mmCIF file of C-alpha atoms and ligand atoms in Angstrom:
data_model
loop_
_atom_site.group_PDB
_atom_site.id
_atom_site.type_symbol
_atom_site.label_atom_id
_atom_site.label_comp_id
_atom_site.label_asym_id
_atom_site.label_seq_id
_atom_site.Cartn_x
_atom_site.Cartn_y
_atom_site.Cartn_z
ATOM 1 C CA MET A 95 -103.114 78.595 52.311
ATOM 2 C CA SER A 96 -106.541 77.989 53.848
ATOM 3 C CA SER A 97 -109.720 79.440 52.458
ATOM 4 C CA ASN A 98 -113.129 78.752 53.930
ATOM 5 C CA LYS A 99 -115.174 79.399 50.815
ATOM 6 C CA ASP A 100 -114.916 75.759 49.694
ATOM 7 C CA PHE A 101 -116.436 74.436 52.933
ATOM 8 C CA PRO A 102 -120.030 74.288 54.212
ATOM 9 C CA ARG A 103 -120.552 76.494 57.275
ATOM 10 C CA ARG A 104 -120.556 74.203 60.278
ATOM 11 C CA VAL A 105 -120.564 74.891 64.027
ATOM 12 C CA LEU A 106 -118.912 72.694 66.658
ATOM 13 C CA SER A 107 -118.621 73.276 70.378
ATOM 14 C CA GLY A 108 -118.255 71.117 73.459
ATOM 15 C CA VAL A 109 -118.800 71.157 77.195
ATOM 16 C CA GLN A 110 -117.022 68.935 79.713
ATOM 17 C CA PRO A 111 -119.041 66.660 82.004
ATOM 18 C CA THR A 112 -116.950 67.564 85.017
ATOM 19 C CA GLY A 113 -119.853 67.983 87.394
ATOM 20 C CA GLY A 114 -122.441 70.693 87.288
ATOM 21 C CA LEU A 115 -122.723 73.613 84.917
ATOM 22 C CA HIS A 116 -122.621 77.193 86.077
ATOM 23 C CA LEU A 117 -123.872 80.555 84.898
ATOM 24 C CA GLY A 118 -120.496 81.209 83.176
ATOM 25 C CA ASN A 119 -120.867 78.070 81.050
ATOM 26 C CA TYR A 120 -124.424 79.104 80.215
ATOM 27 C CA LEU A 121 -123.933 82.805 79.403
ATOM 28 C CA GLY A 122 -120.457 82.382 77.875
ATOM 29 C CA ALA A 123 -121.233 79.325 75.763
ATOM 30 C CA ILE A 124 -124.492 77.328 75.805
ATOM 31 C CA LYS A 125 -126.888 80.286 75.481
ATOM 32 C CA ASN A 126 -125.068 81.316 72.306
ATOM 33 C CA PHE A 127 -125.344 77.885 70.742
ATOM 34 C CA VAL A 128 -129.119 78.181 70.472
ATOM 35 C CA PRO A 129 -129.444 80.850 67.709
ATOM 36 C CA LEU A 130 -126.540 79.298 65.769
ATOM 37 C CA GLN A 131 -128.443 76.069 65.173
ATOM 38 C CA GLU A 132 -130.916 78.059 63.026
ATOM 39 C CA LYS A 133 -128.175 79.306 60.677
ATOM 40 C CA PHE A 134 -125.565 76.556 60.560
ATOM 41 C CA GLN A 135 -125.334 72.815 60.600
ATOM 42 C CA SER A 136 -124.407 72.472 64.279
ATOM 43 C CA LEU A 137 -122.771 69.808 66.399
ATOM 44 C CA PHE A 138 -122.768 70.097 70.195
ATOM 45 C CA CYS A 139 -120.651 67.655 72.041
ATOM 46 C CA VAL A 140 -120.287 66.305 75.581
ATOM 47 C CA VAL A 141 -116.505 66.122 75.792
ATOM 48 C CA ASP A 142 -115.874 63.324 78.278
ATOM 49 C CA LEU A 143 -112.380 62.612 76.919
ATOM 50 C CA HIS A 144 -111.403 66.110 78.009
ATOM 51 C CA ALA A 145 -113.041 65.598 81.394
ATOM 52 C CA ILE A 146 -110.864 62.552 82.190
ATOM 53 C CA THR A 147 -107.660 64.595 81.848
ATOM 54 C CA VAL A 148 -108.321 65.047 85.574
ATOM 55 C CA TRP A 149 -109.728 62.236 87.741
ATOM 56 C CA GLN A 150 -113.424 61.463 87.232
ATOM 57 C CA GLU A 151 -115.253 58.849 89.281
ATOM 58 C CA PRO A 152 -116.267 56.182 86.691
ATOM 59 C CA LYS A 153 -119.611 55.456 88.389
ATOM 60 C CA GLU A 154 -120.597 59.118 88.182
ATOM 61 C CA LEU A 155 -119.445 59.930 84.668
ATOM 62 C CA MET A 156 -122.579 58.795 82.821
ATOM 63 C CA SER A 157 -124.872 60.949 85.006
ATOM 64 C CA LYS A 158 -122.581 63.913 84.456
ATOM 65 C CA LYS A 159 -122.730 63.371 80.694
ATOM 66 C CA CYS A 160 -126.510 63.188 80.864
ATOM 67 C CA GLU A 161 -126.555 66.408 82.885
ATOM 68 C CA VAL A 162 -124.692 68.272 80.124
ATOM 69 C CA ALA A 163 -127.045 66.826 77.496
ATOM 70 C CA ALA A 164 -129.984 67.942 79.665
ATOM 71 C CA ALA A 165 -128.502 71.444 79.983
ATOM 72 C CA PHE A 166 -128.150 71.672 76.191
ATOM 73 C CA ILE A 167 -131.759 70.647 75.590
ATOM 74 C CA ALA A 168 -133.220 72.666 78.486
ATOM 75 C CA SER A 169 -131.403 75.760 77.168
ATOM 76 C CA GLY A 170 -133.071 75.391 73.768
ATOM 77 C CA ILE A 171 -130.814 73.167 71.694
ATOM 78 C CA ASP A 172 -133.062 70.954 69.626
ATOM 79 C CA PRO A 173 -131.581 67.482 68.952
ATOM 80 C CA LYS A 174 -133.700 67.345 65.785
ATOM 81 C CA LYS A 175 -131.973 70.458 64.413
ATOM 82 C CA SER A 176 -128.484 69.940 65.860
ATOM 83 C CA ILE A 177 -126.331 66.895 66.406
ATOM 84 C CA VAL A 178 -126.059 66.458 70.192
ATOM 85 C CA PHE A 179 -123.482 63.765 70.834
ATOM 86 C CA ASN A 180 -120.778 62.254 72.985
ATOM 87 C CA GLN A 181 -117.125 62.688 72.045
ATOM 88 C CA SER A 182 -115.865 59.280 73.270
ATOM 89 C CA GLN A 183 -118.394 57.463 71.083
ATOM 90 C CA VAL A 184 -116.775 58.839 67.920
ATOM 91 C CA ALA A 185 -113.306 57.267 67.986
ATOM 92 C CA GLU A 186 -112.244 59.309 64.941
ATOM 93 C CA HIS A 187 -111.615 62.272 67.315
ATOM 94 C CA LEU A 188 -108.777 60.229 68.836
ATOM 95 C CA GLN A 189 -107.447 58.887 65.557
ATOM 96 C CA LEU A 190 -107.158 62.377 64.105
ATOM 97 C CA ALA A 191 -105.767 63.702 67.402
ATOM 98 C CA TRP A 192 -102.749 61.392 67.094
ATOM 99 C CA ILE A 193 -101.983 62.696 63.598
ATOM 100 C CA LEU A 194 -102.382 66.266 64.856
ATOM 101 C CA ASN A 195 -100.020 65.488 67.770
ATOM 102 C CA CYS A 196 -97.447 64.880 65.059
ATOM 103 C CA VAL A 197 -98.248 68.248 63.434
ATOM 104 C CA ALA A 198 -98.441 70.451 66.555
ATOM 105 C CA ARG A 199 -95.132 71.698 67.997
ATOM 106 C CA MET A 200 -94.024 71.369 71.620
ATOM 107 C CA GLY A 201 -93.320 75.097 71.764
ATOM 108 C CA TRP A 202 -96.948 75.858 70.846
ATOM 109 C CA LEU A 203 -98.286 73.680 73.651
ATOM 110 C CA ASN A 204 -95.763 75.025 76.138
ATOM 111 C CA ARG A 205 -97.370 78.442 75.721
ATOM 112 C CA MET A 206 -100.890 77.336 76.749
ATOM 113 C CA THR A 207 -101.819 79.329 79.833
ATOM 114 C CA GLN A 208 -104.720 77.054 80.860
ATOM 115 C CA PHE A 209 -102.279 74.163 81.330
ATOM 116 C CA LYS A 210 -100.047 76.371 83.448
ATOM 117 C CA ASP A 211 -103.048 77.515 85.529
ATOM 118 C CA LYS A 212 -104.457 74.024 86.000
ATOM 119 C CA ALA A 213 -101.136 72.269 86.603
ATOM 120 C CA GLY A 214 -99.875 75.017 88.911
ATOM 121 C CA LYS A 215 -96.927 73.843 90.994
ATOM 122 C CA ASN A 216 -97.857 70.217 90.336
ATOM 123 C CA LYS A 217 -96.569 70.194 86.725
ATOM 124 C CA GLU A 218 -94.622 66.928 86.988
ATOM 125 C CA ASN A 219 -97.575 65.067 88.423
ATOM 126 C CA VAL A 220 -100.504 66.022 86.183
ATOM 127 C CA SER A 221 -101.638 63.764 83.349
ATOM 128 C CA VAL A 222 -100.039 63.933 79.905
ATOM 129 C CA GLY A 223 -103.627 64.332 78.656
ATOM 130 C CA LEU A 224 -103.959 67.656 80.429
ATOM 131 C CA PHE A 225 -100.939 68.888 78.458
ATOM 132 C CA THR A 226 -102.111 67.593 75.062
ATOM 133 C CA TYR A 227 -105.776 68.555 75.691
ATOM 134 C CA PRO A 228 -105.642 71.466 73.187
ATOM 135 C CA VAL A 229 -104.598 69.057 70.406
ATOM 136 C CA LEU A 230 -107.642 66.886 71.116
ATOM 137 C CA MET A 231 -109.737 70.061 71.058
ATOM 138 C CA ALA A 232 -108.275 70.909 67.630
ATOM 139 C CA SER A 233 -109.213 67.401 66.525
ATOM 140 C CA ASP A 234 -112.791 67.827 67.847
ATOM 141 C CA ILE A 235 -113.107 70.828 65.551
ATOM 142 C CA MET A 236 -111.210 69.517 62.537
ATOM 143 C CA ILE A 237 -112.794 66.057 62.376
ATOM 144 C CA TYR A 238 -116.022 67.859 61.343
ATOM 145 C CA LYS A 239 -114.249 70.539 59.283
ATOM 146 C CA ALA A 240 -116.034 73.019 61.546
ATOM 147 C CA THR A 241 -115.861 76.610 60.327
ATOM 148 C CA HIS A 242 -117.257 78.290 63.467
ATOM 149 C CA VAL A 243 -116.583 77.541 67.141
ATOM 150 C CA PRO A 244 -118.611 79.348 69.830
ATOM 151 C CA VAL A 245 -116.665 79.418 73.118
ATOM 152 C CA GLY A 246 -116.006 81.563 76.176
ATOM 153 C CA GLU A 247 -112.928 83.776 76.152
ATOM 154 C CA ASP A 248 -110.920 81.289 78.246
ATOM 155 C CA GLN A 249 -110.829 78.982 75.220
ATOM 156 C CA LYS A 250 -109.551 81.635 72.802
ATOM 157 C CA GLN A 251 -105.915 80.566 73.090
ATOM 158 C CA HIS A 252 -106.810 76.921 72.433
ATOM 159 C CA LEU A 253 -108.703 77.971 69.342
ATOM 160 C CA GLU A 254 -105.712 79.939 68.120
ATOM 161 C CA LEU A 255 -103.671 76.769 68.522
ATOM 162 C CA ALA A 256 -106.270 74.871 66.464
ATOM 163 C CA ARG A 257 -105.878 77.509 63.746
ATOM 164 C CA ASP A 258 -102.093 77.066 63.810
ATOM 165 C CA ILE A 259 -102.532 73.311 63.462
ATOM 166 C CA VAL A 260 -104.946 73.743 60.518
ATOM 167 C CA GLN A 261 -102.519 76.051 58.776
ATOM 168 C CA LYS A 262 -99.510 73.772 59.305
ATOM 169 C CA PHE A 263 -101.431 70.654 58.249
ATOM 170 C CA ASN A 264 -102.699 72.274 55.034
ATOM 171 C CA ASN A 265 -99.217 73.671 54.293
ATOM 172 C CA ASP A 266 -97.313 70.464 55.108
ATOM 173 C CA PHE A 267 -99.557 68.333 52.920
ATOM 174 C CA LYS A 268 -100.065 71.077 50.295
ATOM 175 C CA LYS A 269 -103.818 70.604 50.256
ATOM 176 C CA ASN A 270 -106.701 72.662 51.561
ATOM 177 C CA VAL A 271 -108.101 69.800 53.662
ATOM 178 C CA PHE A 272 -109.379 71.854 56.604
ATOM 179 C CA PRO A 273 -111.155 75.217 56.834
ATOM 180 C CA MET A 274 -109.760 77.814 59.225
ATOM 181 C CA PRO A 275 -112.063 77.654 62.309
ATOM 182 C CA GLU A 276 -113.394 81.043 63.372
ATOM 183 C CA PRO A 277 -114.072 81.656 67.075
ATOM 184 C CA ILE A 278 -117.469 83.059 67.999
ATOM 185 C CA ILE A 279 -116.976 84.804 71.334
ATOM 186 C CA MET A 280 -119.918 86.784 72.651
ATOM 187 C CA LYS A 281 -118.325 89.976 73.909
ATOM 188 C CA SER A 282 -121.240 90.630 76.270
ATOM 189 C CA ALA A 283 -120.531 87.514 78.383
ATOM 190 C CA ALA A 284 -117.131 86.361 77.186
ATOM 191 C CA ARG A 285 -115.895 85.919 80.752
ATOM 192 C CA ILE A 286 -118.257 85.713 83.701
ATOM 193 C CA MET A 287 -116.267 86.167 86.883
ATOM 194 C CA SER A 288 -116.424 84.617 90.349
ATOM 195 C CA LEU A 289 -118.973 86.185 92.700
ATOM 196 C CA ARG A 290 -116.302 86.139 95.420
ATOM 197 C CA ASP A 291 -113.448 87.618 93.367
ATOM 198 C CA GLY A 292 -114.121 89.667 90.242
ATOM 199 C CA THR A 293 -110.614 89.036 88.913
ATOM 200 C CA LYS A 294 -111.048 85.234 88.695
ATOM 201 C CA LYS A 295 -113.320 83.506 86.197
ATOM 202 C CA MET A 296 -116.397 81.720 87.478
ATOM 203 C CA SER A 297 -115.337 78.076 87.488
ATOM 204 C CA LYS A 298 -116.464 74.651 88.656
ATOM 205 C CA SER A 299 -113.185 73.997 90.389
ATOM 206 C CA ASP A 300 -113.322 77.053 92.691
ATOM 207 C CA ILE A 301 -113.497 75.767 96.272
ATOM 208 C CA SER A 302 -116.162 78.295 97.247
ATOM 209 C CA GLU A 303 -119.711 77.343 96.263
ATOM 210 C CA TYR A 304 -120.621 80.989 96.718
ATOM 211 C CA SER A 305 -118.311 81.879 93.817
ATOM 212 C CA ARG A 306 -120.725 80.461 91.227
ATOM 213 C CA ILE A 307 -124.395 80.073 90.432
ATOM 214 C CA MET A 308 -125.171 76.565 89.226
ATOM 215 C CA LEU A 309 -127.846 75.872 86.608
ATOM 216 C CA THR A 310 -129.448 73.533 89.146
ATOM 217 C CA ASP A 311 -129.503 76.035 92.045
ATOM 218 C CA SER A 312 -132.874 76.678 93.676
ATOM 219 C CA ASP A 313 -134.330 80.210 93.645
ATOM 220 C CA ASP A 314 -133.320 80.464 97.269
ATOM 221 C CA GLU A 315 -129.716 79.503 96.564
ATOM 222 C CA ILE A 316 -129.513 81.987 93.674
ATOM 223 C CA SER A 317 -130.849 84.708 95.921
ATOM 224 C CA LYS A 318 -128.398 83.899 98.764
ATOM 225 C CA LYS A 319 -125.399 83.776 96.418
ATOM 226 C CA ILE A 320 -126.191 87.126 94.799
ATOM 227 C CA LYS A 321 -126.872 88.745 98.188
ATOM 228 C CA LYS A 322 -123.466 87.507 99.423
ATOM 229 C CA ALA A 323 -121.613 88.463 96.206
ATOM 230 C CA LYS A 324 -118.590 90.636 96.929
ATOM 231 C CA THR A 325 -119.112 94.372 96.336
ATOM 232 C CA ASP A 326 -117.761 97.670 97.637
ATOM 233 C CA ALA A 327 -119.163 99.550 100.604
ATOM 234 C CA MET A 328 -119.519 102.618 98.330
ATOM 235 C CA PRO A 329 -122.463 102.983 95.934
ATOM 236 C CA LEU A 330 -122.021 102.236 92.232
ATOM 237 C CA PRO A 331 -119.906 104.937 90.533
ATOM 238 C CA ASN A 332 -121.171 107.644 88.237
ATOM 239 C CA SER A 333 -118.862 107.001 85.309
ATOM 240 C CA LEU A 334 -117.697 104.040 83.277
ATOM 241 C CA LYS A 335 -114.114 105.201 83.890
ATOM 242 C CA GLU A 336 -114.500 104.692 87.667
ATOM 243 C CA LEU A 337 -116.143 101.329 87.015
ATOM 244 C CA GLU A 338 -112.932 100.103 85.337
ATOM 245 C CA ASN A 339 -111.359 99.535 88.764
ATOM 246 C CA MET A 340 -114.406 97.730 90.138
ATOM 247 C CA PRO A 341 -114.303 94.138 88.839
ATOM 248 C CA GLU A 342 -117.093 92.834 91.092
ATOM 249 C CA ALA A 343 -119.509 95.610 90.122
ATOM 250 C CA THR A 344 -118.626 95.149 86.456
ATOM 251 C CA ASN A 345 -119.311 91.423 86.791
ATOM 252 C CA LEU A 346 -122.770 91.893 88.319
ATOM 253 C CA LEU A 347 -123.709 94.394 85.618
ATOM 254 C CA THR A 348 -122.335 92.020 82.951
ATOM 255 C CA ILE A 349 -124.479 89.164 84.274
ATOM 256 C CA TYR A 350 -127.515 91.455 84.287
ATOM 257 C CA ALA A 351 -126.907 92.637 80.708
ATOM 258 C CA ALA A 352 -126.185 89.119 79.402
ATOM 259 C CA CYS A 353 -129.290 87.590 81.019
ATOM 260 C CA GLU A 354 -131.479 90.373 79.635
ATOM 261 C CA ASP A 355 -129.718 90.640 76.249
ATOM 262 C CA GLU A 356 -129.293 94.328 77.014
ATOM 263 C CA ASN A 357 -126.489 96.737 76.249
ATOM 264 C CA PHE A 358 -123.997 96.944 79.154
ATOM 265 C CA GLU A 359 -123.873 100.762 79.126
ATOM 266 C CA LEU A 360 -127.641 101.060 79.269
ATOM 267 C CA VAL A 361 -127.711 98.791 82.322
ATOM 268 C CA PHE A 362 -124.892 100.781 83.910
ATOM 269 C CA ASN A 363 -126.718 104.072 83.286
ATOM 270 C CA ARG A 364 -129.761 102.690 85.095
ATOM 271 C CA TYR A 365 -127.793 101.845 88.247
ATOM 272 C CA GLN A 366 -125.054 104.472 88.354
ATOM 273 C CA GLY A 367 -124.813 106.169 91.739
ATOM 274 C CA LYS A 368 -127.274 103.705 93.294
ATOM 275 C CA ASN A 369 -126.616 101.343 96.176
ATOM 276 C CA PHE A 370 -125.530 97.797 95.402
ATOM 277 C CA SER A 371 -128.558 96.499 97.275
ATOM 278 C CA GLU A 372 -130.811 97.923 94.547
ATOM 279 C CA LEU A 373 -128.804 96.299 91.754
ATOM 280 C CA LYS A 374 -128.654 93.003 93.625
ATOM 281 C CA LYS A 375 -132.389 92.973 94.321
ATOM 282 C CA ASP A 376 -133.188 93.331 90.606
ATOM 283 C CA LEU A 377 -130.416 90.958 89.572
ATOM 284 C CA ILE A 378 -131.846 88.220 91.780
ATOM 285 C CA ASP A 379 -135.182 88.453 89.930
ATOM 286 C CA ILE A 380 -133.499 88.526 86.543
ATOM 287 C CA VAL A 381 -131.244 85.528 87.165
ATOM 288 C CA ILE A 382 -134.105 83.529 88.680
ATOM 289 C CA ASN A 383 -136.304 84.383 85.695
ATOM 290 C CA LYS A 384 -133.628 83.214 83.310
ATOM 291 C CA LEU A 385 -132.477 80.084 85.104
ATOM 292 C CA SER A 386 -135.556 78.658 86.813
ATOM 293 C CA PRO A 387 -137.254 77.368 83.617
ATOM 294 C CA ILE A 388 -133.930 75.812 82.534
ATOM 295 C CA ARG A 389 -133.440 74.224 85.962
ATOM 296 C CA ASP A 390 -136.998 72.845 86.035
ATOM 297 C CA GLU A 391 -136.565 71.338 82.562
ATOM 298 C CA MET A 392 -133.161 69.906 83.520
ATOM 299 C CA ILE A 393 -134.658 68.217 86.576
ATOM 300 C CA LYS A 394 -137.371 66.692 84.367
ATOM 301 C CA LEU A 395 -134.891 65.539 81.727
ATOM 302 C CA THR A 396 -132.299 64.089 84.116
ATOM 303 C CA SER A 397 -134.983 61.946 85.749
ATOM 304 C CA ASP A 398 -134.966 59.944 82.481
ATOM 305 C CA GLU A 399 -131.324 59.070 81.805
ATOM 306 C CA ASP A 400 -132.315 56.447 79.223
ATOM 307 C CA TYR A 401 -133.838 59.159 77.078
ATOM 308 C CA LEU A 402 -130.725 61.340 77.348
ATOM 309 C CA GLN A 403 -128.424 58.402 76.609
ATOM 310 C CA LYS A 404 -130.471 57.607 73.490
ATOM 311 C CA ILE A 405 -130.146 61.213 72.273
ATOM 312 C CA LEU A 406 -126.363 61.055 72.780
ATOM 313 C CA GLN A 407 -126.055 57.654 71.105
ATOM 314 C CA SER A 408 -128.125 58.609 68.103
ATOM 315 C CA GLY A 409 -126.280 61.944 67.771
ATOM 316 C CA SER A 410 -122.966 60.089 67.972
ATOM 317 C CA LEU A 411 -123.974 57.886 65.011
ATOM 318 C CA ASP A 412 -124.798 61.003 62.966
ATOM 319 C CA ALA A 413 -121.526 62.660 63.977
ATOM 320 C CA LYS A 414 -119.600 59.498 63.098
ATOM 321 C CA LYS A 415 -120.892 59.626 59.515
ATOM 322 C CA ILE A 416 -119.161 62.979 58.988
ATOM 323 C CA ALA A 417 -116.056 62.029 60.992
ATOM 324 C CA THR A 418 -115.463 58.757 59.088
ATOM 325 C CA GLU A 419 -115.320 60.571 55.756
ATOM 326 C CA VAL A 420 -112.998 63.265 57.016
ATOM 327 C CA LEU A 421 -110.655 60.722 58.607
ATOM 328 C CA LYS A 422 -110.525 58.729 55.363
ATOM 329 C CA GLU A 423 -109.531 61.863 53.481
ATOM 330 C CA VAL A 424 -106.846 62.616 56.098
ATOM 331 C CA TYR A 425 -105.456 59.063 55.913
ATOM 332 C CA ASP A 426 -105.269 59.434 52.109
ATOM 333 C CA VAL A 427 -103.494 62.780 52.339
ATOM 334 C CA VAL A 428 -101.030 61.613 55.006
ATOM 335 C CA GLY A 429 -100.361 58.354 53.102
ATOM 336 C CA LEU A 430 -101.743 55.977 55.691
ATOM 337 C CA ASN A 431 -104.389 54.209 53.540
ATOM 338 C CA PHE A 432 -103.896 51.082 51.464
ATOM 339 C CA SER A 433 -104.706 51.644 47.805
ATOM 340 C CA SER A 434 -107.408 48.956 47.595
HETATM 341 N N1 LIG B 631 -116.623 81.955 83.582
HETATM 342 C C1 LIG B 631 -116.917 81.746 82.307
HETATM 343 N N2 LIG B 631 -117.379 82.769 81.546
HETATM 344 C C2 LIG B 631 -117.694 82.559 80.234
HETATM 345 N N3 LIG B 631 -117.588 81.359 79.623
HETATM 346 C C3 LIG B 631 -117.138 80.314 80.347
HETATM 347 N N4 LIG B 631 -116.911 79.021 80.045
HETATM 348 C C4 LIG B 631 -116.450 78.381 81.153
HETATM 349 N N5 LIG B 631 -116.367 79.234 82.183
HETATM 350 C C5 LIG B 631 -116.773 80.448 81.721
HETATM 351 C C6 LIG B 631 -117.160 78.435 78.738
HETATM 352 O O1 LIG B 631 -118.008 77.308 78.903
HETATM 353 C C7 LIG B 631 -117.724 76.338 77.882
HETATM 354 C C8 LIG B 631 -117.625 74.974 78.488
HETATM 355 O O2 LIG B 631 -116.590 74.956 79.450
HETATM 356 P P1 LIG B 631 -116.152 73.580 80.088
HETATM 357 O O3 LIG B 631 -117.041 73.169 81.175
HETATM 358 O O4 LIG B 631 -115.991 72.586 79.033
HETATM 359 O O5 LIG B 631 -114.738 73.832 80.687
HETATM 360 P P2 LIG B 631 -114.096 74.993 81.455
HETATM 361 O O6 LIG B 631 -113.940 76.186 80.601
HETATM 362 O O7 LIG B 631 -112.818 74.415 81.940
HETATM 363 O O8 LIG B 631 -115.116 75.293 82.650
HETATM 364 P P3 LIG B 631 -114.723 75.617 84.127
HETATM 365 O O9 LIG B 631 -115.911 75.844 84.928
HETATM 366 O O10 LIG B 631 -113.699 76.691 84.143
HETATM 367 O O11 LIG B 631 -114.092 74.266 84.614
HETATM 368 P P4 LIG B 631 -112.835 74.067 85.489
HETATM 369 O O12 LIG B 631 -113.099 74.716 86.794
HETATM 370 O O13 LIG B 631 -112.715 72.582 85.567
HETATM 371 O O14 LIG B 631 -111.707 74.700 84.735
HETATM 372 C C9 LIG B 631 -116.438 76.797 77.183
HETATM 373 O O15 LIG B 631 -116.794 77.381 75.929
HETATM 374 C C10 LIG B 631 -115.893 77.846 78.103
HETATM 375 O O16 LIG B 631 -115.180 78.826 77.392
#
């Protein structure tokens, strides 16, 4: 049985360098990392080994990693308070992942909906890595004995799998090696949806650029994308009940509330019965206010890739110190270590 009381509280989360970060990544994940670093020992990771489960152009990968590091720092993550690092530079993630592959069950992985969504009809032709991705994610968490994992709602199922793996590992080896990782999912922005279709999550891989606001978008681009966002011809409804069948309106109000750290219902009350043009006009200002300082800082930071690489390298050395100890303990427990 797992109990977390014997473990220091530690946060781990990661973002893939798959090319550009959007408002969903920011509101659903990165923004929430910032206050956590004040309360917990925190590790924030650029997960390039996850990114290469689908093709990544080798020449572009380093810049993409630097862009994620820049987004972390520009959003308020302080590399002096948190460990900001690069997954592939800490090989222990992979060593533990293999052991966890031997703990996780095929049936568990077969249930992962993100694999089904991403593989689609092409199931026979996608990489094996895309299928085992959630085991590597469990390893990312467990190699630091992380107790808390802030993620967007789309990652909830993967986190549940990580919890199953923790439980089975501790039970199989009859030792409380790993704490049970708790998800931290901010209800207010758990799932930011596409601006073109309120039933689909905002995502980098959507073919329409108008579906997402990027952290690097200019004020003009933000304004154009919000103006073009899908809405109904009718004004906003007068009750929350009617809003339930309006995913695009709900999404715009969610973005507003999350950017302003305001209660969703209060924002709704302000705009109920009004035309969408009024909501959109204010939302443009709010999103620009929130994102433009981050974008400006990101532009400054990404102009000095050496600096960002140094942050990632130094963070990776700090992360490795924790990971080496945990892996040694795991090797002992599993019976893989020599006695001298
Ligand atoms: N739309 C979203 N709303 C809220 N949170 C989101 N996250 C992603 N999209 C949304 C959260 O962002 C963190 C980092 O995600 P990631 O870039 O590592 O991978 P992802 O979830 O696969 O992002 P995308 O944009 O959806 O990529 P593609 O299109 O490649 O699948 C995670 O905590 C995630 O929950």
